[in-house]
mmCIF file of C-alpha atoms in Angstrom:
data_model
loop_
_atom_site.group_PDB
_atom_site.id
_atom_site.type_symbol
_atom_site.label_atom_id
_atom_site.label_comp_id
_atom_site.label_asym_id
_atom_site.label_seq_id
_atom_site.Cartn_x
_atom_site.Cartn_y
_atom_site.Cartn_z
ATOM 1 C CA UNK A 1 -28.172 -5.596 12.626
ATOM 2 C CA UNK A 2 -26.972 -5.545 8.887
ATOM 3 C CA UNK A 3 -25.815 -2.474 7.183
ATOM 4 C CA UNK A 4 -24.508 -2.018 3.977
ATOM 5 C CA UNK A 5 -22.078 0.777 2.565
ATOM 6 C CA UNK A 6 -21.680 1.506 -1.244
ATOM 7 C CA UNK A 7 -18.955 3.296 -3.396
ATOM 8 C CA UNK A 8 -18.319 3.408 -6.864
ATOM 9 C CA UNK A 9 -15.981 6.144 -6.800
ATOM 10 C CA UNK A 10 -13.594 5.196 -4.105
ATOM 11 C CA UNK A 11 -11.238 2.209 -3.509
ATOM 12 C CA UNK A 12 -11.823 -0.695 -1.824
ATOM 13 C CA UNK A 13 -9.651 0.277 1.281
ATOM 14 C CA UNK A 14 -10.460 3.883 1.348
ATOM 15 C CA UNK A 15 -9.489 5.344 4.561
ATOM 16 C CA UNK A 16 -12.687 7.401 5.673
ATOM 17 C CA UNK A 17 -15.251 4.471 4.102
ATOM 18 C CA UNK A 18 -13.331 1.310 4.827
ATOM 19 C CA UNK A 19 -10.799 1.878 7.748
ATOM 20 C CA UNK A 20 -12.673 4.296 9.377
ATOM 21 C CA UNK A 21 -16.658 4.035 9.438
ATOM 22 C CA UNK A 22 -16.640 0.017 8.259
ATOM 23 C CA UNK A 23 -14.260 -1.348 10.628
ATOM 24 C CA UNK A 24 -15.728 1.164 13.749
ATOM 25 C CA UNK A 25 -19.123 -0.043 12.837
ATOM 26 C CA UNK A 26 -18.107 -3.735 12.422
ATOM 27 C CA UNK A 27 -16.337 -3.476 16.183
ATOM 28 C CA UNK A 28 -19.433 -2.076 17.668
ATOM 29 C CA UNK A 29 -21.531 -5.206 16.768
ATOM 30 C CA UNK A 30 -23.030 -4.388 13.341
ATOM 31 C CA UNK A 31 -22.867 -6.789 10.405
ATOM 32 C CA UNK A 32 -21.279 -4.824 7.630
ATOM 33 C CA UNK A 33 -20.962 -5.329 3.879
ATOM 34 C CA UNK A 34 -19.252 -2.783 1.602
ATOM 35 C CA UNK A 35 -19.992 -2.722 -1.922
ATOM 36 C CA UNK A 36 -17.499 -1.225 -4.083
ATOM 37 C CA UNK A 37 -16.221 -0.977 -7.754
ATOM 38 C CA UNK A 38 -13.472 -2.929 -8.691
ATOM 39 C CA UNK A 39 -13.203 -4.272 -5.076
ATOM 40 C CA UNK A 40 -12.109 -7.887 -4.624
ATOM 41 C CA UNK A 41 -14.897 -9.951 -2.842
ATOM 42 C CA UNK A 42 -13.544 -11.142 0.734
ATOM 43 C CA UNK A 43 -14.037 -10.859 4.377
ATOM 44 C CA UNK A 44 -11.430 -8.358 5.730
ATOM 45 C CA UNK A 45 -11.265 -6.897 9.311
ATOM 46 C CA UNK A 46 -14.639 -7.958 10.301
ATOM 47 C CA UNK A 47 -16.317 -6.276 6.846
ATOM 48 C CA UNK A 48 -17.774 -8.570 4.089
ATOM 49 C CA UNK A 49 -16.250 -6.702 1.009
ATOM 50 C CA UNK A 50 -18.285 -7.266 -2.424
ATOM 51 C CA UNK A 51 -16.336 -6.231 -5.356
ATOM 52 C CA UNK A 52 -17.654 -6.032 -9.030
ATOM 53 C CA UNK A 53 -15.608 -5.405 -12.176
ATOM 54 C CA UNK A 54 -14.090 -2.026 -11.914
ATOM 55 C CA UNK A 55 -15.422 0.541 -14.645
ATOM 56 C CA UNK A 56 -12.562 2.881 -15.269
ATOM 57 C CA UNK A 57 -14.050 5.228 -17.616
ATOM 58 C CA UNK A 58 -15.338 8.238 -15.754
ATOM 59 C CA UNK A 59 -18.411 8.769 -17.558
ATOM 60 C CA UNK A 60 -19.246 5.169 -18.178
ATOM 61 C CA UNK A 61 -18.734 4.748 -14.395
ATOM 62 C CA UNK A 62 -21.235 7.321 -13.494
ATOM 63 C CA UNK A 63 -23.832 6.098 -15.797
ATOM 64 C CA UNK A 64 -23.600 2.317 -15.086
ATOM 65 C CA UNK A 65 -22.104 1.421 -11.831
ATOM 66 C CA UNK A 66 -24.967 2.683 -9.635
ATOM 67 C CA UNK A 67 -27.400 0.271 -11.206
ATOM 68 C CA UNK A 68 -24.712 -2.660 -10.662
ATOM 69 C CA UNK A 69 -23.760 -1.445 -7.247
ATOM 70 C CA UNK A 70 -27.593 -1.623 -6.540
ATOM 71 C CA UNK A 71 -27.965 -5.003 -7.656
ATOM 72 C CA UNK A 72 -25.346 -5.997 -5.420
ATOM 73 C CA UNK A 73 -26.395 -4.081 -2.534
ATOM 74 C CA UNK A 74 -30.023 -5.444 -2.588
ATOM 75 C CA UNK A 75 -28.694 -9.143 -2.418
ATOM 76 C CA UNK A 76 -27.227 -8.321 1.013
ATOM 77 C CA UNK A 77 -30.785 -7.268 2.336
ATOM 78 C CA UNK A 78 -29.648 -5.090 4.642
ATOM 79 C CA UNK A 79 -31.580 -2.831 7.094
ATOM 80 C CA UNK A 80 -29.709 0.223 6.130
ATOM 81 C CA UNK A 81 -27.665 1.307 2.999
ATOM 82 C CA UNK A 82 -25.111 3.982 3.383
ATOM 83 C CA UNK A 83 -23.590 5.233 0.186
ATOM 84 C CA UNK A 84 -20.588 7.797 -0.391
ATOM 85 C CA UNK A 85 -21.048 9.029 -3.784
ATOM 86 C CA UNK A 86 -23.452 11.415 -5.370
ATOM 87 C CA UNK A 87 -23.870 9.497 -8.488
ATOM 88 C CA UNK A 88 -25.739 6.766 -6.043
ATOM 89 C CA UNK A 89 -28.436 9.106 -5.385
ATOM 90 C CA UNK A 90 -30.355 8.024 -8.398
ATOM 91 C CA UNK A 91 -30.728 4.644 -6.443
ATOM 92 C CA UNK A 92 -32.428 6.069 -3.353
ATOM 93 C CA UNK A 93 -35.857 5.709 -4.570
ATOM 94 C CA UNK A 94 -35.497 2.334 -5.266
ATOM 95 C CA UNK A 95 -33.860 1.378 -2.014
ATOM 96 C CA UNK A 96 -36.742 3.235 -0.094
ATOM 97 C CA UNK A 97 -39.372 1.205 -2.306
ATOM 98 C CA UNK A 98 -38.002 -1.869 -0.581
ATOM 99 C CA UNK A 99 -38.204 -0.566 2.696
ATOM 100 C CA UNK A 100 -34.535 0.144 3.339
ATOM 101 C CA UNK A 101 -32.969 3.094 5.446
ATOM 102 C CA UNK A 102 -30.824 5.128 3.683
ATOM 103 C CA UNK A 103 -27.923 7.354 4.874
ATOM 104 C CA UNK A 104 -25.862 9.423 2.448
ATOM 105 C CA UNK A 105 -22.268 10.464 3.249
ATOM 106 C CA UNK A 106 -21.011 13.791 1.875
ATOM 107 C CA UNK A 107 -17.500 13.602 1.279
ATOM 108 C CA UNK A 108 -17.265 16.908 -0.657
ATOM 109 C CA UNK A 109 -19.316 19.998 -1.711
ATOM 110 C CA UNK A 110 -20.489 18.750 -4.797
ATOM 111 C CA UNK A 111 -22.177 22.049 -5.666
ATOM 112 C CA UNK A 112 -19.042 23.947 -5.304
ATOM 113 C CA UNK A 113 -16.568 21.378 -6.770
ATOM 114 C CA UNK A 114 -18.384 20.927 -10.232
ATOM 115 C CA UNK A 115 -17.237 24.223 -11.764
ATOM 116 C CA UNK A 116 -13.411 23.118 -10.379
ATOM 117 C CA UNK A 117 -13.391 19.790 -12.258
ATOM 118 C CA UNK A 118 -11.477 20.096 -15.361
ATOM 119 C CA UNK A 119 -12.558 16.842 -16.759
ATOM 120 C CA UNK A 120 -16.114 18.268 -17.182
ATOM 121 C CA UNK A 121 -16.261 20.580 -20.461
ATOM 122 C CA UNK A 122 -16.869 24.221 -19.286
ATOM 123 C CA UNK A 123 -19.712 24.767 -21.158
ATOM 124 C CA UNK A 124 -21.826 21.956 -19.130
ATOM 125 C CA UNK A 125 -20.296 22.876 -15.698
ATOM 126 C CA UNK A 126 -22.950 25.649 -14.788
ATOM 127 C CA UNK A 127 -25.858 23.837 -16.106
ATOM 128 C CA UNK A 128 -24.770 20.633 -14.213
ATOM 129 C CA UNK A 129 -24.147 22.412 -11.113
ATOM 130 C CA UNK A 130 -27.870 23.689 -11.148
ATOM 131 C CA UNK A 131 -29.508 20.437 -12.310
ATOM 132 C CA UNK A 132 -27.568 18.612 -9.480
ATOM 133 C CA UNK A 133 -28.525 20.954 -6.921
ATOM 134 C CA UNK A 134 -32.323 20.435 -7.780
ATOM 135 C CA UNK A 135 -31.895 16.816 -8.131
ATOM 136 C CA UNK A 136 -30.140 16.452 -4.968
ATOM 137 C CA UNK A 137 -32.805 18.829 -2.777
ATOM 138 C CA UNK A 138 -35.436 16.556 -4.105
ATOM 139 C CA UNK A 139 -34.091 13.095 -3.118
ATOM 140 C CA UNK A 140 -32.963 14.455 0.265
ATOM 141 C CA UNK A 141 -36.841 14.260 0.901
ATOM 142 C CA UNK A 142 -36.223 10.292 0.990
ATOM 143 C CA UNK A 143 -32.814 10.092 2.778
ATOM 144 C CA UNK A 144 -33.043 9.218 6.635
ATOM 145 C CA UNK A 145 -29.794 10.801 7.465
ATOM 146 C CA UNK A 146 -26.782 12.697 6.122
ATOM 147 C CA UNK A 147 -23.472 12.329 7.589
ATOM 148 C CA UNK A 148 -21.318 15.314 6.422
ATOM 149 C CA UNK A 149 -17.487 15.366 6.508
ATOM 150 C CA UNK A 150 -17.169 19.082 7.086
ATOM 151 C CA UNK A 151 -18.896 21.550 9.505
ATOM 152 C CA UNK A 152 -18.954 24.110 6.580
ATOM 153 C CA UNK A 153 -21.485 21.621 4.693
ATOM 154 C CA UNK A 154 -23.966 22.524 7.288
ATOM 155 C CA UNK A 155 -25.303 25.726 5.566
ATOM 156 C CA UNK A 156 -26.028 23.399 2.516
ATOM 157 C CA UNK A 157 -28.381 20.764 3.925
ATOM 158 C CA UNK A 158 -31.243 20.389 6.385
ATOM 159 C CA UNK A 159 -29.953 20.510 9.903
ATOM 160 C CA UNK A 160 -32.256 18.194 11.421
ATOM 161 C CA UNK A 161 -31.051 15.359 9.191
ATOM 162 C CA UNK A 162 -27.521 16.139 9.361
ATOM 163 C CA UNK A 163 -24.793 14.885 11.440
ATOM 164 C CA UNK A 164 -20.885 16.052 11.084
ATOM 165 C CA UNK A 165 -18.526 13.215 11.247
ATOM 166 C CA UNK A 166 -15.002 14.762 10.520
ATOM 167 C CA UNK A 167 -12.265 12.720 9.080
ATOM 168 C CA UNK A 168 -9.869 12.869 11.924
ATOM 169 C CA UNK A 169 -6.901 10.158 11.971
ATOM 170 C CA UNK A 170 -6.862 7.095 13.115
ATOM 171 C CA UNK A 171 -5.326 6.704 16.548
ATOM 172 C CA UNK A 172 -2.087 4.794 15.516
ATOM 173 C CA UNK A 173 1.057 4.371 17.652
ATOM 174 C CA UNK A 174 2.712 6.532 15.224
ATOM 175 C CA UNK A 175 3.613 9.512 17.351
ATOM 176 C CA UNK A 176 7.233 8.884 18.121
ATOM 177 C CA UNK A 177 10.032 11.434 19.044
ATOM 178 C CA UNK A 178 12.028 12.561 15.669
ATOM 179 C CA UNK A 179 15.700 13.268 15.074
ATOM 180 C CA UNK A 180 15.774 16.291 12.920
ATOM 181 C CA UNK A 181 19.505 16.592 13.074
ATOM 182 C CA UNK A 182 20.568 14.077 10.171
ATOM 183 C CA UNK A 183 18.829 13.743 6.421
ATOM 184 C CA UNK A 184 15.189 15.352 6.305
ATOM 185 C CA UNK A 185 12.640 13.288 4.541
ATOM 186 C CA UNK A 186 9.656 15.234 2.995
ATOM 187 C CA UNK A 187 6.424 13.764 2.454
ATOM 188 C CA UNK A 188 3.154 14.237 0.617
ATOM 189 C CA UNK A 189 0.509 11.470 0.792
ATOM 190 C CA UNK A 190 -2.938 12.140 -0.968
ATOM 191 C CA UNK A 191 -4.313 12.756 -4.272
ATOM 192 C CA UNK A 192 -1.623 14.160 -6.727
ATOM 193 C CA UNK A 193 -3.089 17.194 -8.714
ATOM 194 C CA UNK A 194 -1.971 20.440 -10.067
ATOM 195 C CA UNK A 195 -4.207 22.190 -7.594
ATOM 196 C CA UNK A 196 -2.944 20.114 -4.679
ATOM 197 C CA UNK A 197 0.687 21.982 -5.047
ATOM 198 C CA UNK A 198 2.032 19.224 -6.948
ATOM 199 C CA UNK A 199 4.475 21.814 -9.114
ATOM 200 C CA UNK A 200 5.490 23.885 -6.107
ATOM 201 C CA UNK A 201 6.392 20.549 -4.123
ATOM 202 C CA UNK A 202 8.854 19.377 -6.902
ATOM 203 C CA UNK A 203 10.233 22.768 -7.693
ATOM 204 C CA UNK A 204 10.925 23.294 -4.003
ATOM 205 C CA UNK A 205 12.673 20.008 -3.953
ATOM 206 C CA UNK A 206 15.006 20.278 -6.790
ATOM 207 C CA UNK A 207 15.773 23.750 -5.215
ATOM 208 C CA UNK A 208 16.829 22.119 -1.864
ATOM 209 C CA UNK A 209 18.637 19.449 -3.902
ATOM 210 C CA UNK A 210 20.662 21.865 -6.283
ATOM 211 C CA UNK A 211 21.712 23.816 -3.030
ATOM 212 C CA UNK A 212 23.053 20.396 -1.680
ATOM 213 C CA UNK A 213 20.777 20.249 1.187
ATOM 214 C CA UNK A 214 20.435 16.433 2.410
ATOM 215 C CA UNK A 215 16.835 15.901 1.830
ATOM 216 C CA UNK A 216 14.599 12.923 0.500
ATOM 217 C CA UNK A 217 10.827 13.264 -1.088
ATOM 218 C CA UNK A 218 8.565 10.505 -0.537
ATOM 219 C CA UNK A 219 5.154 11.155 -2.713
ATOM 220 C CA UNK A 220 2.308 8.689 -2.480
ATOM 221 C CA UNK A 221 -1.247 8.789 -3.866
ATOM 222 C CA UNK A 222 -3.119 8.691 -7.367
ATOM 223 C CA UNK A 223 -2.395 10.835 -10.155
ATOM 224 C CA UNK A 224 -5.398 12.385 -11.794
ATOM 225 C CA UNK A 225 -3.880 14.376 -14.684
ATOM 226 C CA UNK A 226 -1.752 13.027 -17.416
ATOM 227 C CA UNK A 227 0.309 15.987 -17.663
ATOM 228 C CA UNK A 228 1.143 15.765 -13.905
ATOM 229 C CA UNK A 229 2.038 12.092 -14.311
ATOM 230 C CA UNK A 230 4.129 12.926 -17.379
ATOM 231 C CA UNK A 231 6.037 15.565 -15.189
ATOM 232 C CA UNK A 232 6.485 13.425 -12.216
ATOM 233 C CA UNK A 233 7.817 10.586 -14.646
ATOM 234 C CA UNK A 234 10.266 13.036 -16.164
ATOM 235 C CA UNK A 235 11.552 14.577 -12.615
ATOM 236 C CA UNK A 236 12.293 10.799 -11.355
ATOM 237 C CA UNK A 237 14.659 10.371 -14.428
ATOM 238 C CA UNK A 238 16.833 13.420 -13.220
ATOM 239 C CA UNK A 239 20.230 11.999 -11.998
ATOM 240 C CA UNK A 240 20.125 13.949 -9.232
ATOM 241 C CA UNK A 241 16.816 12.916 -8.109
ATOM 242 C CA UNK A 242 17.664 9.272 -8.152
ATOM 243 C CA UNK A 243 17.137 7.674 -4.959
ATOM 244 C CA UNK A 244 16.252 11.045 -3.412
ATOM 245 C CA UNK A 245 12.632 11.374 -5.030
ATOM 246 C CA UNK A 246 10.455 8.419 -4.778
ATOM 247 C CA UNK A 247 6.943 8.109 -6.018
ATOM 248 C CA UNK A 248 5.192 5.184 -4.509
ATOM 249 C CA UNK A 249 2.074 5.286 -6.186
ATOM 250 C CA UNK A 250 -1.169 4.441 -4.421
ATOM 251 C CA UNK A 251 -0.408 2.200 -1.216
ATOM 252 C CA UNK A 252 -2.135 0.610 1.488
ATOM 253 C CA UNK A 253 -2.516 2.604 4.633
ATOM 254 C CA UNK A 254 -0.198 0.348 6.611
ATOM 255 C CA UNK A 255 2.523 1.551 4.085
ATOM 256 C CA UNK A 256 1.707 5.028 4.252
ATOM 257 C CA UNK A 257 2.018 4.951 8.078
ATOM 258 C CA UNK A 258 5.598 3.571 7.482
ATOM 259 C CA UNK A 259 6.337 6.504 5.373
ATOM 260 C CA UNK A 260 4.825 8.794 7.899
ATOM 261 C CA UNK A 261 7.047 7.323 10.851
ATOM 262 C CA UNK A 262 10.160 8.135 8.858
ATOM 263 C CA UNK A 263 8.988 11.774 7.646
ATOM 264 C CA UNK A 264 10.231 15.019 9.124
ATOM 265 C CA UNK A 265 8.142 17.633 6.855
ATOM 266 C CA UNK A 266 4.704 17.200 5.314
ATOM 267 C CA UNK A 267 3.136 19.251 2.689
ATOM 268 C CA UNK A 268 -0.649 20.334 2.262
ATOM 269 C CA UNK A 269 -0.473 23.098 -0.337
ATOM 270 C CA UNK A 270 -3.632 23.395 -1.701
ATOM 271 C CA UNK A 271 -4.949 26.162 -4.282
ATOM 272 C CA UNK A 272 -7.185 28.483 -2.757
ATOM 273 C CA UNK A 273 -10.448 26.966 -4.457
ATOM 274 C CA UNK A 274 -13.774 27.266 -2.773
ATOM 275 C CA UNK A 275 -14.094 23.546 -1.860
ATOM 276 C CA UNK A 276 -10.596 23.640 -0.231
ATOM 277 C CA UNK A 277 -11.035 27.042 1.783
ATOM 278 C CA UNK A 278 -13.685 25.465 4.060
ATOM 279 C CA UNK A 279 -12.711 21.801 3.830
ATOM 280 C CA UNK A 280 -10.465 20.331 6.786
ATOM 281 C CA UNK A 281 -7.297 19.045 5.438
ATOM 282 C CA UNK A 282 -7.110 15.612 6.687
ATOM 283 C CA UNK A 283 -3.558 14.672 5.822
ATOM 284 C CA UNK A 284 -2.658 17.488 8.303
ATOM 285 C CA UNK A 285 -4.019 15.704 10.884
ATOM 286 C CA UNK A 286 -2.056 12.766 10.169
ATOM 287 C CA UNK A 287 1.126 14.572 9.951
ATOM 288 C CA UNK A 288 0.663 16.047 13.288
ATOM 289 C CA UNK A 289 -0.153 12.912 15.104
ATOM 290 C CA UNK A 290 2.921 11.500 13.405
ATOM 291 C CA UNK A 291 5.321 14.316 14.542
ATOM 292 C CA UNK A 292 5.799 15.738 11.409
ATOM 293 C CA UNK A 293 5.821 19.476 11.149
ATOM 294 C CA UNK A 294 3.383 20.823 8.509
ATOM 295 C CA UNK A 295 3.862 23.573 5.558
ATOM 296 C CA UNK A 296 0.168 24.293 4.521
ATOM 297 C CA UNK A 297 -1.642 27.007 2.526
ATOM 298 C CA UNK A 298 -2.362 30.217 4.454
ATOM 299 C CA UNK A 299 -6.163 29.391 4.583
ATOM 300 C CA UNK A 300 -7.930 30.916 7.885
ATOM 301 C CA UNK A 301 -9.242 27.266 8.523
ATOM 302 C CA UNK A 302 -5.748 25.664 7.995
ATOM 303 C CA UNK A 303 -4.066 28.634 9.879
ATOM 304 C CA UNK A 304 -6.383 27.511 13.093
ATOM 305 C CA UNK A 305 -5.415 24.020 12.944
ATOM 306 C CA UNK A 306 -1.430 24.577 11.952
ATOM 307 C CA UNK A 307 -0.107 27.884 13.468
ATOM 308 C CA UNK A 308 -2.882 27.815 16.306
ATOM 309 C CA UNK A 309 -1.167 24.731 17.794
ATOM 310 C CA UNK A 310 2.368 25.651 16.921
ATOM 311 C CA UNK A 311 2.594 22.454 14.401
ATOM 312 C CA UNK A 312 4.100 24.251 11.407
ATOM 313 C CA UNK A 313 3.797 27.119 9.044
ATOM 314 C CA UNK A 314 1.374 28.344 6.646
ATOM 315 C CA UNK A 315 2.286 30.027 3.336
ATOM 316 C CA UNK A 316 1.141 31.591 0.116
ATOM 317 C CA UNK A 317 0.178 28.735 -2.573
ATOM 318 C CA UNK A 318 1.383 30.974 -5.330
ATOM 319 C CA UNK A 319 4.385 32.399 -3.739
ATOM 320 C CA UNK A 320 7.343 29.800 -4.442
ATOM 321 C CA UNK A 321 10.014 32.193 -3.207
ATOM 322 C CA UNK A 322 8.452 32.592 0.190
ATOM 323 C CA UNK A 323 8.003 28.575 0.426
ATOM 324 C CA UNK A 324 11.921 28.390 -0.405
ATOM 325 C CA UNK A 325 12.683 31.080 2.111
ATOM 326 C CA UNK A 326 10.697 29.079 5.098
ATOM 327 C CA UNK A 327 12.144 25.772 4.091
ATOM 328 C CA UNK A 328 15.814 27.260 3.967
ATOM 329 C CA UNK A 329 15.067 28.633 7.726
ATOM 330 C CA UNK A 330 13.827 25.633 8.884
ATOM 331 C CA UNK A 331 16.833 23.650 7.608
ATOM 332 C CA UNK A 332 19.050 26.092 9.015
ATOM 333 C CA UNK A 333 17.154 26.139 12.547
ATOM 334 C CA UNK A 334 16.374 22.385 13.254
ATOM 335 C CA UNK A 335 15.444 23.049 16.933
ATOM 336 C CA UNK A 336 12.001 24.732 15.222
ATOM 337 C CA UNK A 337 10.979 21.548 13.738
ATOM 338 C CA UNK A 338 11.373 19.793 16.911
ATOM 339 C CA UNK A 339 9.160 22.190 18.295
ATOM 340 C CA UNK A 340 6.689 22.085 15.938
ATOM 341 C CA UNK A 341 6.781 18.087 15.918
ATOM 342 C CA UNK A 342 6.357 17.936 19.706
ATOM 343 C CA UNK A 343 3.564 20.541 19.660
ATOM 344 C CA UNK A 344 1.646 18.685 16.685
ATOM 345 C CA UNK A 345 1.575 15.440 18.600
ATOM 346 C CA UNK A 346 0.146 17.014 21.461
ATOM 347 C CA UNK A 347 -2.694 18.851 19.953
ATOM 348 C CA UNK A 348 -3.608 15.952 17.625
ATOM 349 C CA UNK A 349 -3.837 13.314 20.567
ATOM 350 C CA UNK A 350 -5.796 16.067 22.452
ATOM 351 C CA UNK A 351 -8.640 17.204 19.699
ATOM 352 C CA UNK A 352 -8.274 15.570 16.736
ATOM 353 C CA UNK A 353 -8.603 11.497 16.989
ATOM 354 C CA UNK A 354 -11.035 9.393 14.732
ATOM 355 C CA UNK A 355 -12.333 7.595 17.977
ATOM 356 C CA UNK A 356 -14.560 10.525 18.949
ATOM 357 C CA UNK A 357 -16.045 10.864 15.637
ATOM 358 C CA UNK A 358 -16.566 6.918 15.550
ATOM 359 C CA UNK A 359 -18.622 7.528 18.744
ATOM 360 C CA UNK A 360 -21.043 9.704 16.942
ATOM 361 C CA UNK A 361 -21.362 7.517 13.812
ATOM 362 C CA UNK A 362 -22.281 4.882 15.779
ATOM 363 C CA UNK A 363 -24.873 6.828 17.876
ATOM 364 C CA UNK A 364 -26.323 7.943 14.814
ATOM 365 C CA UNK A 365 -26.644 4.277 13.366
ATOM 366 C CA UNK A 366 -28.218 3.131 16.647
ATOM 367 C CA UNK A 367 -31.045 5.996 16.557
ATOM 368 C CA UNK A 368 -31.927 5.390 12.937
ATOM 369 C CA UNK A 369 -32.102 1.607 13.558
ATOM 370 C CA UNK A 370 -34.036 1.749 16.876
ATOM 371 C CA UNK A 371 -35.757 5.151 17.109
ATOM 372 C CA UNK A 372 -36.487 6.356 13.567
#
């Protein structure tokens, strides 16, 4: 059965879209295509990738790329079209006119996040939130199924059409016993933005180096703000940071796994914004699976995962002195790190693996294809 995933805002090898959903569906016997803005057309891991020239300007991408993606997608002539970006909502009616079944994968709560997107002029945010909410509600009438990345999104969408498929980590052989007695490698892997704790992480690392702790820091991911990028580049030029702080940029998942295998402490320091407070922190699950103790924001949801599983410590995002104290205590009591590591691996393998979510996704596809 031929199915087609479409994204105009995510990279070709996005972890949720490509590595988790597309590959899982291909292995389940579906003929899977992925249409992607900026991707390179090829056959990879059982998935036919159809790329088109990348539109880098954000506003032009939102306006033009849905229609370019739609043209490529219709050429595939799939039974089911599964899209991952809200800007693609405008293509739903056309897909339905062609008799296609449509799935909308909700990665984030756009209704909450528009007000927090700094690249949108502040005077437009309220209007765009209201307009998007009304437009989305109308389009949902024509969508067959919603795949929600978070349980908290259920209150915003019709329950009869909604299925939660959480972004749990792939079951890799990364869970290894770590040695915490020598140098300590810190890691952050994900989107690099001010509200995701980049300033706290850099200041903390500088403090540790200044106080002669034997630490290293690997940072990987896309930078979305020019000022943040400037700060990181300046930080890297400091003589004391040479060979200790490494910014890897956006790297393939296999390279991320290599960094996780070597890391000893992982960060998930997010600002207390509405869209973060109720969203599962995907990187935390990856850290736990690889035996990496977690330092996370003290949101109730994060505490439930990190502290209830004895996999790390939750701290106040705004309190740098508290974060420093936590780190000093951990550096001076390495046995605690070992305990967090072992408990994290155990919890991740017992409760937080993608294979269980893949089964839910595949079941929904079979329902849509054969029963609806």
